[in-house]
Each structure stands twice: as structure tokens, then as C-alpha cells.
Short mmCIF file of C-alpha atoms and ligand atoms in Angstrom, two decimals:
data_model
loop_
_atom_site.label_atom_id
_atom_site.label_comp_id
_atom_site.label_asym_id
_atom_site.label_seq_id
_atom_site.Cartn_x
_atom_site.Cartn_y
_atom_site.Cartn_z
CA MET A 1 88.54 109.63 121.29
CA ILE A 2 88.08 112.42 118.76
CA VAL A 3 86.48 111.63 115.41
CA ALA A 4 86.96 114.15 112.58
CA GLN A 5 85.92 113.78 108.96
CA ALA A 6 86.68 115.71 105.80
CA PRO A 7 85.43 115.06 102.25
CA GLY A 8 87.17 114.90 98.89
CA ARG A 9 85.90 117.22 96.17
CA ILE A 10 84.87 117.35 92.56
CA ASN A 11 85.57 120.55 90.73
CA LEU A 12 82.59 121.27 88.47
CA ILE A 13 84.42 123.97 86.54
CA GLY A 14 87.37 126.37 86.94
CA GLU A 15 90.64 124.45 86.60
CA HIS A 16 94.04 125.92 87.55
CA THR A 17 92.29 129.22 88.24
CA ASP A 18 92.79 129.13 92.02
CA TYR A 19 96.48 130.07 92.08
CA ASN A 20 95.70 132.74 89.47
CA LEU A 21 93.24 134.29 91.95
CA GLY A 22 90.31 133.57 89.63
CA PHE A 23 87.12 131.58 90.13
CA ALA A 24 86.20 127.90 90.51
CA MET A 25 83.08 125.95 91.42
CA PRO A 26 83.73 122.71 93.32
CA ILE A 27 81.39 120.51 95.33
CA ALA A 28 82.43 118.53 98.40
CA LEU A 29 81.92 114.80 97.92
CA GLU A 30 79.91 112.49 100.12
CA GLN A 31 83.05 110.30 100.20
CA ARG A 32 85.28 111.29 103.10
CA THR A 33 88.34 110.60 105.19
CA THR A 34 87.88 109.83 108.88
CA VAL A 35 90.53 110.39 111.54
CA ARG A 36 90.02 108.74 114.94
CA PHE A 37 92.46 110.49 117.28
CA GLU A 38 93.35 109.18 120.73
CA PRO A 39 95.51 111.96 122.25
CA ASP A 40 98.13 111.11 124.88
CA GLU A 41 100.91 112.87 126.78
CA SER A 42 103.68 111.85 124.37
CA ASP A 43 105.56 114.02 121.88
CA ARG A 44 104.83 111.66 118.95
CA ILE A 45 101.96 111.05 116.58
CA THR A 46 101.49 107.48 115.38
CA LEU A 47 99.45 106.85 112.24
CA GLU A 48 97.50 103.75 111.25
CA SER A 49 95.65 103.63 107.94
CA ASP A 50 93.23 101.19 106.39
CA HIS A 51 95.14 101.67 103.12
CA GLU A 52 98.55 100.70 104.58
CA THR A 53 100.04 97.88 106.57
CA GLY A 54 101.98 98.80 109.69
CA THR A 55 102.21 102.20 111.33
CA SER A 56 104.20 105.41 110.79
CA SER A 57 105.21 107.76 113.51
CA PHE A 58 106.86 111.16 113.82
CA ARG A 59 107.64 113.68 116.57
CA ILE A 60 105.35 116.69 116.89
CA ASP A 61 108.34 118.97 116.26
CA VAL A 62 108.70 117.33 112.82
CA LYS A 63 110.36 119.40 110.03
CA PRO A 64 110.06 119.34 106.21
CA GLY A 65 112.16 116.47 104.86
CA ASP A 66 111.70 114.26 107.95
CA VAL A 67 108.72 112.28 106.62
CA ASP A 68 107.78 111.16 103.12
CA GLY A 69 105.04 109.13 101.42
CA TRP A 70 101.42 109.52 102.49
CA ALA A 71 102.42 110.22 106.13
CA ALA A 72 103.92 113.52 104.93
CA TYR A 73 100.39 114.96 104.66
CA PRO A 74 99.49 114.50 108.37
CA ALA A 75 103.07 115.38 109.39
CA GLY A 76 102.86 118.50 107.19
CA VAL A 77 99.66 119.55 108.94
CA VAL A 78 101.35 119.15 112.33
CA TRP A 79 104.32 121.24 111.13
CA ALA A 80 102.14 123.94 109.51
CA SER A 81 99.94 124.11 112.64
CA LYS A 82 102.99 124.73 114.79
CA GLN A 83 104.27 127.31 112.31
CA ALA A 84 100.93 129.07 112.72
CA GLY A 85 101.42 129.14 116.50
CA LEU A 86 98.92 126.39 117.30
CA ARG A 87 99.38 123.76 119.99
CA VAL A 88 99.71 120.12 118.91
CA VAL A 89 99.50 117.08 121.19
CA GLY A 90 100.77 113.56 120.57
CA GLY A 91 98.65 110.47 120.20
CA THR A 92 97.45 107.83 117.78
CA MET A 93 95.47 108.60 114.64
CA SER A 94 93.57 105.80 112.89
CA ILE A 95 92.72 106.86 109.39
CA SER A 96 90.13 105.40 107.05
CA SER A 97 88.81 106.78 103.79
CA ASP A 98 86.45 106.06 100.93
CA VAL A 99 87.80 108.94 98.80
CA PRO A 100 89.43 107.33 95.74
CA ILE A 101 93.20 107.91 95.95
CA GLY A 102 95.17 109.45 93.07
CA ALA A 103 91.99 110.08 91.08
CA GLY A 104 92.02 113.88 91.14
CA LEU A 105 89.31 113.93 93.82
CA SER A 106 91.50 115.51 96.51
CA SER A 107 92.09 112.59 98.81
CA SER A 108 95.10 114.58 100.05
CA ALA A 109 93.06 117.65 101.03
CA ALA A 110 90.54 115.35 102.75
CA LEU A 111 93.37 113.81 104.79
CA GLU A 112 94.95 117.17 105.64
CA CYS A 113 91.66 118.76 106.70
CA ALA A 114 90.53 115.77 108.79
CA VAL A 115 93.89 115.69 110.60
CA LEU A 116 93.78 119.44 111.23
CA LEU A 117 90.26 119.27 112.66
CA ALA A 118 91.27 116.37 114.91
CA ILE A 119 94.30 118.28 116.22
CA ASN A 120 92.23 121.41 116.87
CA ALA A 121 89.52 119.43 118.66
CA ALA A 122 92.13 117.78 120.91
CA THR A 123 93.51 121.17 121.94
CA ASP A 124 90.21 123.09 122.01
CA GLN A 125 91.43 125.42 119.28
CA ASP A 126 88.88 126.96 116.98
CA MET A 127 89.49 128.70 113.68
CA GLY A 128 87.59 129.78 110.57
CA THR A 129 87.59 127.67 107.44
CA LEU A 130 89.87 130.09 105.57
CA ASP A 131 92.61 129.95 108.23
CA ALA A 132 92.25 126.17 108.37
CA ALA A 133 92.44 125.88 104.57
CA ARG A 134 95.62 127.95 104.52
CA ILE A 135 97.31 125.74 107.13
CA ALA A 136 96.39 122.60 105.17
CA GLN A 137 97.61 124.23 101.95
CA ARG A 138 100.90 125.19 103.60
CA ALA A 139 101.37 121.56 104.63
CA GLU A 140 100.99 120.53 101.00
CA ASN A 141 103.10 123.37 99.51
CA ASP A 142 105.98 123.59 101.97
CA PHE A 143 106.14 120.15 103.58
CA VAL A 144 104.96 117.74 100.88
CA GLY A 145 106.32 120.03 98.14
CA ALA A 146 103.32 120.25 95.79
CA PRO A 147 102.76 123.86 94.62
CA THR A 148 98.95 123.61 94.69
CA GLY A 149 96.32 126.32 95.22
CA LEU A 150 93.62 126.68 97.84
CA MET A 151 90.60 125.17 96.10
CA ASP A 152 90.66 121.63 97.45
CA GLN A 153 90.94 122.62 101.09
CA LEU A 154 88.29 125.36 100.82
CA ALA A 155 85.93 122.88 99.15
CA SER A 156 86.54 120.19 101.77
CA LEU A 157 86.02 122.58 104.68
CA ASN A 158 83.06 124.57 103.29
CA GLY A 159 81.08 121.84 101.51
CA GLU A 160 77.30 121.78 101.78
CA ALA A 161 74.86 119.05 100.80
CA ASP A 162 73.22 119.74 97.42
CA ARG A 163 75.18 122.95 96.94
CA ALA A 164 78.12 123.88 94.75
CA LEU A 165 80.60 126.46 96.01
CA LEU A 166 81.38 129.45 93.83
CA ILE A 167 84.81 130.52 95.07
CA ASP A 168 86.45 133.85 94.33
CA PHE A 169 90.14 133.30 95.07
CA GLU A 170 90.93 137.00 95.13
CA THR A 171 88.71 137.60 98.15
CA SER A 172 88.51 133.92 99.27
CA GLU A 173 84.74 134.40 99.38
CA VAL A 174 82.74 131.17 99.09
CA THR A 175 79.16 131.51 97.78
CA PRO A 176 76.96 128.39 97.89
CA VAL A 177 74.84 127.81 94.76
CA ASP A 178 71.95 125.31 94.59
CA PHE A 179 73.15 122.02 93.09
CA ASP A 180 70.33 119.58 93.61
CA LEU A 181 70.55 117.74 90.31
CA ALA A 182 68.20 114.92 91.30
CA SER A 183 65.21 117.23 91.58
CA SER A 184 65.83 118.29 87.97
CA GLY A 185 66.05 114.71 86.70
CA LEU A 186 69.83 114.92 86.31
CA ALA A 187 72.89 113.24 87.76
CA LEU A 188 76.61 113.89 87.91
CA LEU A 189 78.36 110.85 86.45
CA VAL A 190 81.97 110.35 87.54
CA VAL A 191 84.21 108.22 85.33
CA ASN A 192 87.44 107.41 87.12
CA SER A 193 89.83 106.51 84.30
CA ASN A 194 92.01 104.60 86.78
CA ALA A 195 94.97 106.07 84.89
CA ALA A 196 97.82 106.89 87.21
CA HIS A 197 98.77 110.57 87.18
CA GLN A 198 101.83 110.94 84.97
CA HIS A 199 104.45 113.52 86.01
CA SER A 200 101.56 115.44 87.43
CA THR A 201 103.63 117.40 89.93
CA GLY A 202 106.18 118.62 87.39
CA GLU A 203 103.52 119.43 84.80
CA TYR A 204 101.42 121.24 87.40
CA ALA A 205 104.41 123.36 88.41
CA SER A 206 105.23 124.16 84.79
CA ARG A 207 101.65 125.38 84.17
CA ARG A 208 101.95 127.56 87.23
CA GLU A 209 105.28 128.95 86.01
CA SER A 210 103.73 129.85 82.62
CA CYS A 211 101.03 131.85 84.38
CA THR A 212 103.55 133.64 86.63
CA ARG A 213 105.76 134.46 83.65
CA ALA A 214 102.82 135.83 81.65
CA ALA A 215 101.60 137.92 84.59
CA ALA A 216 105.07 139.50 84.83
CA ILE A 217 105.04 140.30 81.10
CA LEU A 218 101.61 141.89 81.48
CA GLY A 219 102.76 143.85 84.53
CA VAL A 220 100.21 142.40 86.95
CA ASP A 221 100.53 140.45 90.21
CA SER A 222 98.00 137.84 89.10
CA LEU A 223 96.06 137.02 85.94
CA ARG A 224 92.92 138.06 87.80
CA GLU A 225 93.85 141.66 87.08
CA VAL A 226 93.74 141.04 83.33
CA GLN A 227 90.53 141.98 81.49
CA GLY A 228 89.65 140.81 77.99
CA LEU A 229 91.55 138.70 75.49
CA ASP A 230 93.27 141.64 73.73
CA VAL A 231 96.21 141.31 76.12
CA LEU A 232 97.08 137.97 74.54
CA ASP A 233 98.81 139.85 71.70
CA ARG A 234 101.36 141.07 74.23
CA ILE A 235 102.54 137.53 75.04
CA SER A 236 104.93 136.45 72.31
CA ASP A 237 105.45 132.86 73.47
CA ASP A 238 102.73 130.75 71.87
CA THR A 239 102.53 128.24 74.73
CA ASP A 240 102.30 130.89 77.46
CA ARG A 241 99.69 132.75 75.39
CA ARG A 242 97.48 129.67 75.24
CA ARG A 243 97.93 129.03 78.98
CA VAL A 244 96.70 132.55 79.70
CA ARG A 245 93.80 132.18 77.25
CA HIS A 246 92.66 129.12 79.21
CA ILE A 247 92.73 130.99 82.51
CA LEU A 248 90.89 134.05 81.18
CA THR A 249 88.20 132.07 79.37
CA GLU A 250 87.86 129.56 82.22
CA ASN A 251 87.15 132.37 84.71
CA GLU A 252 84.34 133.58 82.43
CA ARG A 253 82.96 130.06 82.15
CA VAL A 254 82.83 129.67 85.93
CA LEU A 255 80.84 132.89 86.31
CA ASP A 256 78.54 131.91 83.42
CA CYS A 257 78.05 128.52 85.04
CA GLY A 258 77.01 130.17 88.32
CA VAL A 259 74.39 132.22 86.46
CA ALA A 260 73.16 129.19 84.50
CA LEU A 261 72.89 127.01 87.61
CA THR A 262 70.92 129.65 89.47
CA ALA A 263 68.50 129.85 86.54
CA GLY A 264 68.25 126.05 86.22
CA GLY A 265 69.84 126.29 82.77
CA PHE A 266 71.45 122.87 82.74
CA ARG A 267 71.98 122.73 78.95
CA ARG A 268 74.17 125.80 79.28
CA VAL A 269 75.97 124.25 82.27
CA GLY A 270 76.68 121.17 80.14
CA ASP A 271 77.95 123.28 77.23
CA LEU A 272 80.26 125.21 79.56
CA MET A 273 81.68 121.95 80.91
CA THR A 274 82.42 120.72 77.40
CA LEU A 275 84.02 124.05 76.44
CA SER A 276 86.12 123.89 79.60
CA HIS A 277 87.37 120.46 78.59
CA ALA A 278 88.37 121.72 75.13
CA SER A 279 90.26 124.59 76.73
CA MET A 280 92.10 122.23 79.08
CA ARG A 281 92.91 119.97 76.12
CA ASP A 282 93.98 122.57 73.55
CA ASP A 283 95.19 125.58 75.53
CA PHE A 284 96.30 124.37 78.96
CA GLU A 285 97.26 120.90 77.68
CA ILE A 286 96.52 119.00 80.88
CA THR A 287 94.35 116.23 79.47
CA THR A 288 95.46 112.95 77.90
CA PRO A 289 94.10 111.02 74.87
CA HIS A 290 92.53 108.55 77.33
CA ILE A 291 90.75 111.32 79.25
CA ASP A 292 89.70 113.06 76.01
CA LEU A 293 88.17 109.83 74.76
CA ILE A 294 86.06 109.48 77.90
CA ALA A 295 84.82 113.09 77.77
CA ASP A 296 84.02 112.84 74.03
CA SER A 297 82.29 109.51 74.49
CA ALA A 298 80.04 110.90 77.26
CA VAL A 299 78.91 113.83 75.12
CA ARG A 300 78.52 111.73 71.97
CA HIS A 301 76.26 109.31 73.83
CA GLY A 302 73.96 111.95 75.27
CA ALA A 303 75.54 113.70 78.25
CA LEU A 304 74.66 117.42 78.40
CA GLY A 305 78.36 118.09 78.89
CA ALA A 306 81.56 116.49 80.17
CA ARG A 307 85.00 117.54 81.34
CA MET A 308 88.04 116.30 83.19
CA THR A 309 88.07 117.41 86.82
CA GLY A 310 91.14 118.23 88.91
CA GLY A 311 94.77 119.03 88.23
CA GLY A 312 95.04 116.86 85.11
CA PHE A 313 96.99 114.10 83.34
CA GLY A 314 94.60 111.36 84.41
CA GLY A 315 91.98 111.03 87.12
CA CYS A 316 88.28 111.52 86.51
CA VAL A 317 85.89 112.85 83.90
CA ILE A 318 82.57 114.21 85.12
CA ALA A 319 79.48 114.28 82.93
CA LEU A 320 76.08 115.89 83.40
CA VAL A 321 73.55 113.24 82.40
CA ARG A 322 69.76 112.92 82.46
CA THR A 323 68.85 110.30 85.06
CA ALA A 324 66.82 108.42 82.46
CA ALA A 325 69.92 108.11 80.23
CA LEU A 326 72.40 107.12 82.98
CA ALA A 327 72.45 103.41 82.22
CA SER A 328 72.83 103.79 78.45
CA VAL A 329 75.49 106.52 78.68
CA THR A 330 77.46 104.48 81.22
CA ARG A 331 77.35 101.38 79.02
CA ALA A 332 78.41 103.31 75.93
CA ILE A 333 81.37 104.91 77.72
CA GLU A 334 82.49 101.51 79.05
CA GLU A 335 82.35 100.09 75.53
CA ASP A 336 84.33 102.96 74.00
CA ILE A 337 87.02 102.65 76.69
CA ALA A 338 87.28 98.88 76.22
CA ASN A 339 87.43 99.20 72.40
CA ALA A 340 90.31 101.65 72.73
CA GLY A 341 92.19 99.22 74.99
CA TYR A 342 92.28 101.45 78.08
CA PRO A 343 91.89 100.08 81.65
CA VAL A 344 88.41 99.33 82.98
CA PRO A 345 87.06 102.54 84.59
CA THR A 346 85.27 102.90 87.90
CA ILE A 347 81.97 104.71 87.30
CA PHE A 348 79.66 106.18 89.90
CA THR A 349 77.31 109.11 90.45
CA ALA A 350 78.14 111.87 92.90
CA ARG A 351 76.14 114.41 94.89
CA ALA A 352 77.34 117.46 96.74
CA GLY A 353 78.02 116.47 100.36
CA ALA A 354 78.60 118.29 103.64
CA GLY A 355 81.93 119.81 104.59
CA ALA A 356 84.49 118.70 107.16
CA ALA A 357 83.31 118.27 110.74
CA VAL A 358 84.25 116.92 114.16
CA LEU A 359 81.77 114.20 115.02
CA SER A 360 82.81 113.61 118.62
C1 LIG B 1 94.79 120.48 92.11
C2 LIG B 1 95.24 121.54 93.09
C3 LIG B 1 94.24 122.70 93.17
C4 LIG B 1 93.89 123.22 91.78
C5 LIG B 1 93.57 122.07 90.83
C6 LIG B 1 93.38 122.53 89.42
O1 LIG B 1 93.63 119.87 92.58
O2 LIG B 1 95.40 120.99 94.38
O3 LIG B 1 94.76 123.72 93.98
O4 LIG B 1 94.91 124.04 91.27
O5 LIG B 1 94.57 121.06 90.84
O6 LIG B 1 92.26 123.32 89.30
#
């Protein structure tokens, strides 16, 4: 029996920058997905999950379109592995997870990465985290059909306890940065709005299209090549101009955040988070009134900063809060959400956890 685990992630700052070859700074979560894989001689993989009743099964020569629903993620990893020339064996995978699903915390990347590690362990194949991340991303892009970037998989595979990961998506370099909030009397509060993502796939794709269109107008392959905000005058479409402004300013915020974290400048980190939220709300337009209310409430009641994390249109808000103020800030946010008539949130604190691994 092979046991492989991969965590979800929280992105501290740098949203929608990955597919623009910019910068982001995620942490891996302590919450993770576990795959227990019993290989056999068959040509099928059977899936059992603690979130589903019954089993799903597919042949190891599965093709895009053959499998849908949550089983498309493991099936996509099998397909992408074979496309990459890897060997895949049949067997039974029992999957369990404590990564909240549909909350913008990358439960899908956790599933993909855990499945990939289990397959590789069963066949004695070894690969670096970048190659593994690309296979998992291909599963999501070309099998599941979500045009996502590489951040979630890189975070899940490279996570380190008490460290954030400064990722440069042009070089794919991952630089760990100290993120031991507890020793500075701080905590990362996570407010899961419990709002279902609305049209998130279509909206995500349309944001990506805006960026591609603007890059073409500016004559560059990616927005990473663009320096300074002067170029915005060359984009006549107001919406596309604001999308680009978000990407350019967000990249700067990620780098500033790296500097501030290294210097222990948590007030600045908080301010950058709040500025990032405003940019996602006003320029990239990926927040919702519900999410904005939670972020505003956190800051109004004493958080150093707060922002939505993840692809957008629901999911979680993260807030940097002094440990001493955790209880009062939490209570105040709960009250504001209830007064506005939104669903009861799930609130917890998160720490940076270790990356994906094969346990046995
Ligand atoms: C989702 C995608 C990532 C990234 C974020 C936004 O999580 O999977 O690739 O684009 O949205 O930053």
C-alpha cells in the first residue's frame, strides 16, 4: 500500500499573476489530501472517496471527455502522466481529505498532486517538483478543462512549514521566505464565506483572455515584459486597461511583501494585502459584495490587513491579525456577516505546512 499526501494552499498575495508569468506568494496548508493506493495488475484505476458514496473507475488509457465530475482530476493526472511518457499501473485509490472543497484553497491541486505522487511511487518514477506541477496542471487544463496557471501545484509540491513561497513564474523559481507568524504574536485568520463559486470558470477564462489581448496590443508575449504603468495609455479598452493595471501593481505588491516579510514588517504586509483586495475588487473585478464585506469587516475591527485569496467570486478571505485580537476580530466578522444576511462562515487560523510527500 502506497500512501501519498498533498496539501491545499492559501495564496498570501499575487492573484492571477501566475499565467501572466509574474509573481505570487502562497503557503501550503496543513490541511491535505491523502491517497492510499493499492496497485494491481489490472488496466483500471478504481477510486473511493470519503466525500462520495460508491466508487468510480476508469481505464489507464483514459482520454479527455471519458470522465467527468471530481474523478476527472485523478483521471486527468493518469492521462497527463501517460502523455509525458510515464508508466501508470492500475489499482484502487482510497482518497480522504480535510482541505475544504470549493473554497478557493486548491483542493483540486491537492488531489492531483497526491494522485501523481502515488502513481510515481508505484512505478518507482522520480521527478522534480516543477515537472510534477506541470503534469498536474496539464490534467487540469486539458482534461478537466479549467485554464488555470501553475501556482496551486507548485505551492502544494514545494510547501514548507512556517515558510511562504515567493514564486517567479517566468523562471519557475521558488524562494522560501520565513512565515512564522506565531513567534511575532500574529495569526493568519481564514474566513471561508461558504459562498459557492459563481461562474468561476467562465469568469476566470475571461480575465485570462483580457490579459492575452492586452499583451498582444502591447507587443509582448506576457505582461511580465511590461515595465511601469505608462503603457496603460496604449490600451484603449477601459476594462482591459484595468485588468492590466491589477497585474502590474499586484506583481509589485508581491515583491514588496517579500521584502516586508523578510524585515518583519507586518504592518506593511497587512497594508499590501488590503491594497491587493482593492485591486481585485476595482480593477480585476473578481470579488463579490459578500467577500468585500468580510475583508472590510476584518480591517475595520483591527486586522492589519485582509484580502480574498484564490481565483475569486467566492471562497475565502484571509486576514493578518494579532493573536491577542483573534477572538474579538472573529466575533465582529461573524456579527457583520450575520447582520448582512449572508451564510454562516467557517473561520479558522492557518499556518504554513509541509509540501506533498509519499509517506510509505
Ligand atoms: C486559481 C488558479 C491559479 C491562479 C489563481 C489566481 O487558483 O488555479 O492558477 O491563477 O486562481 O491567482
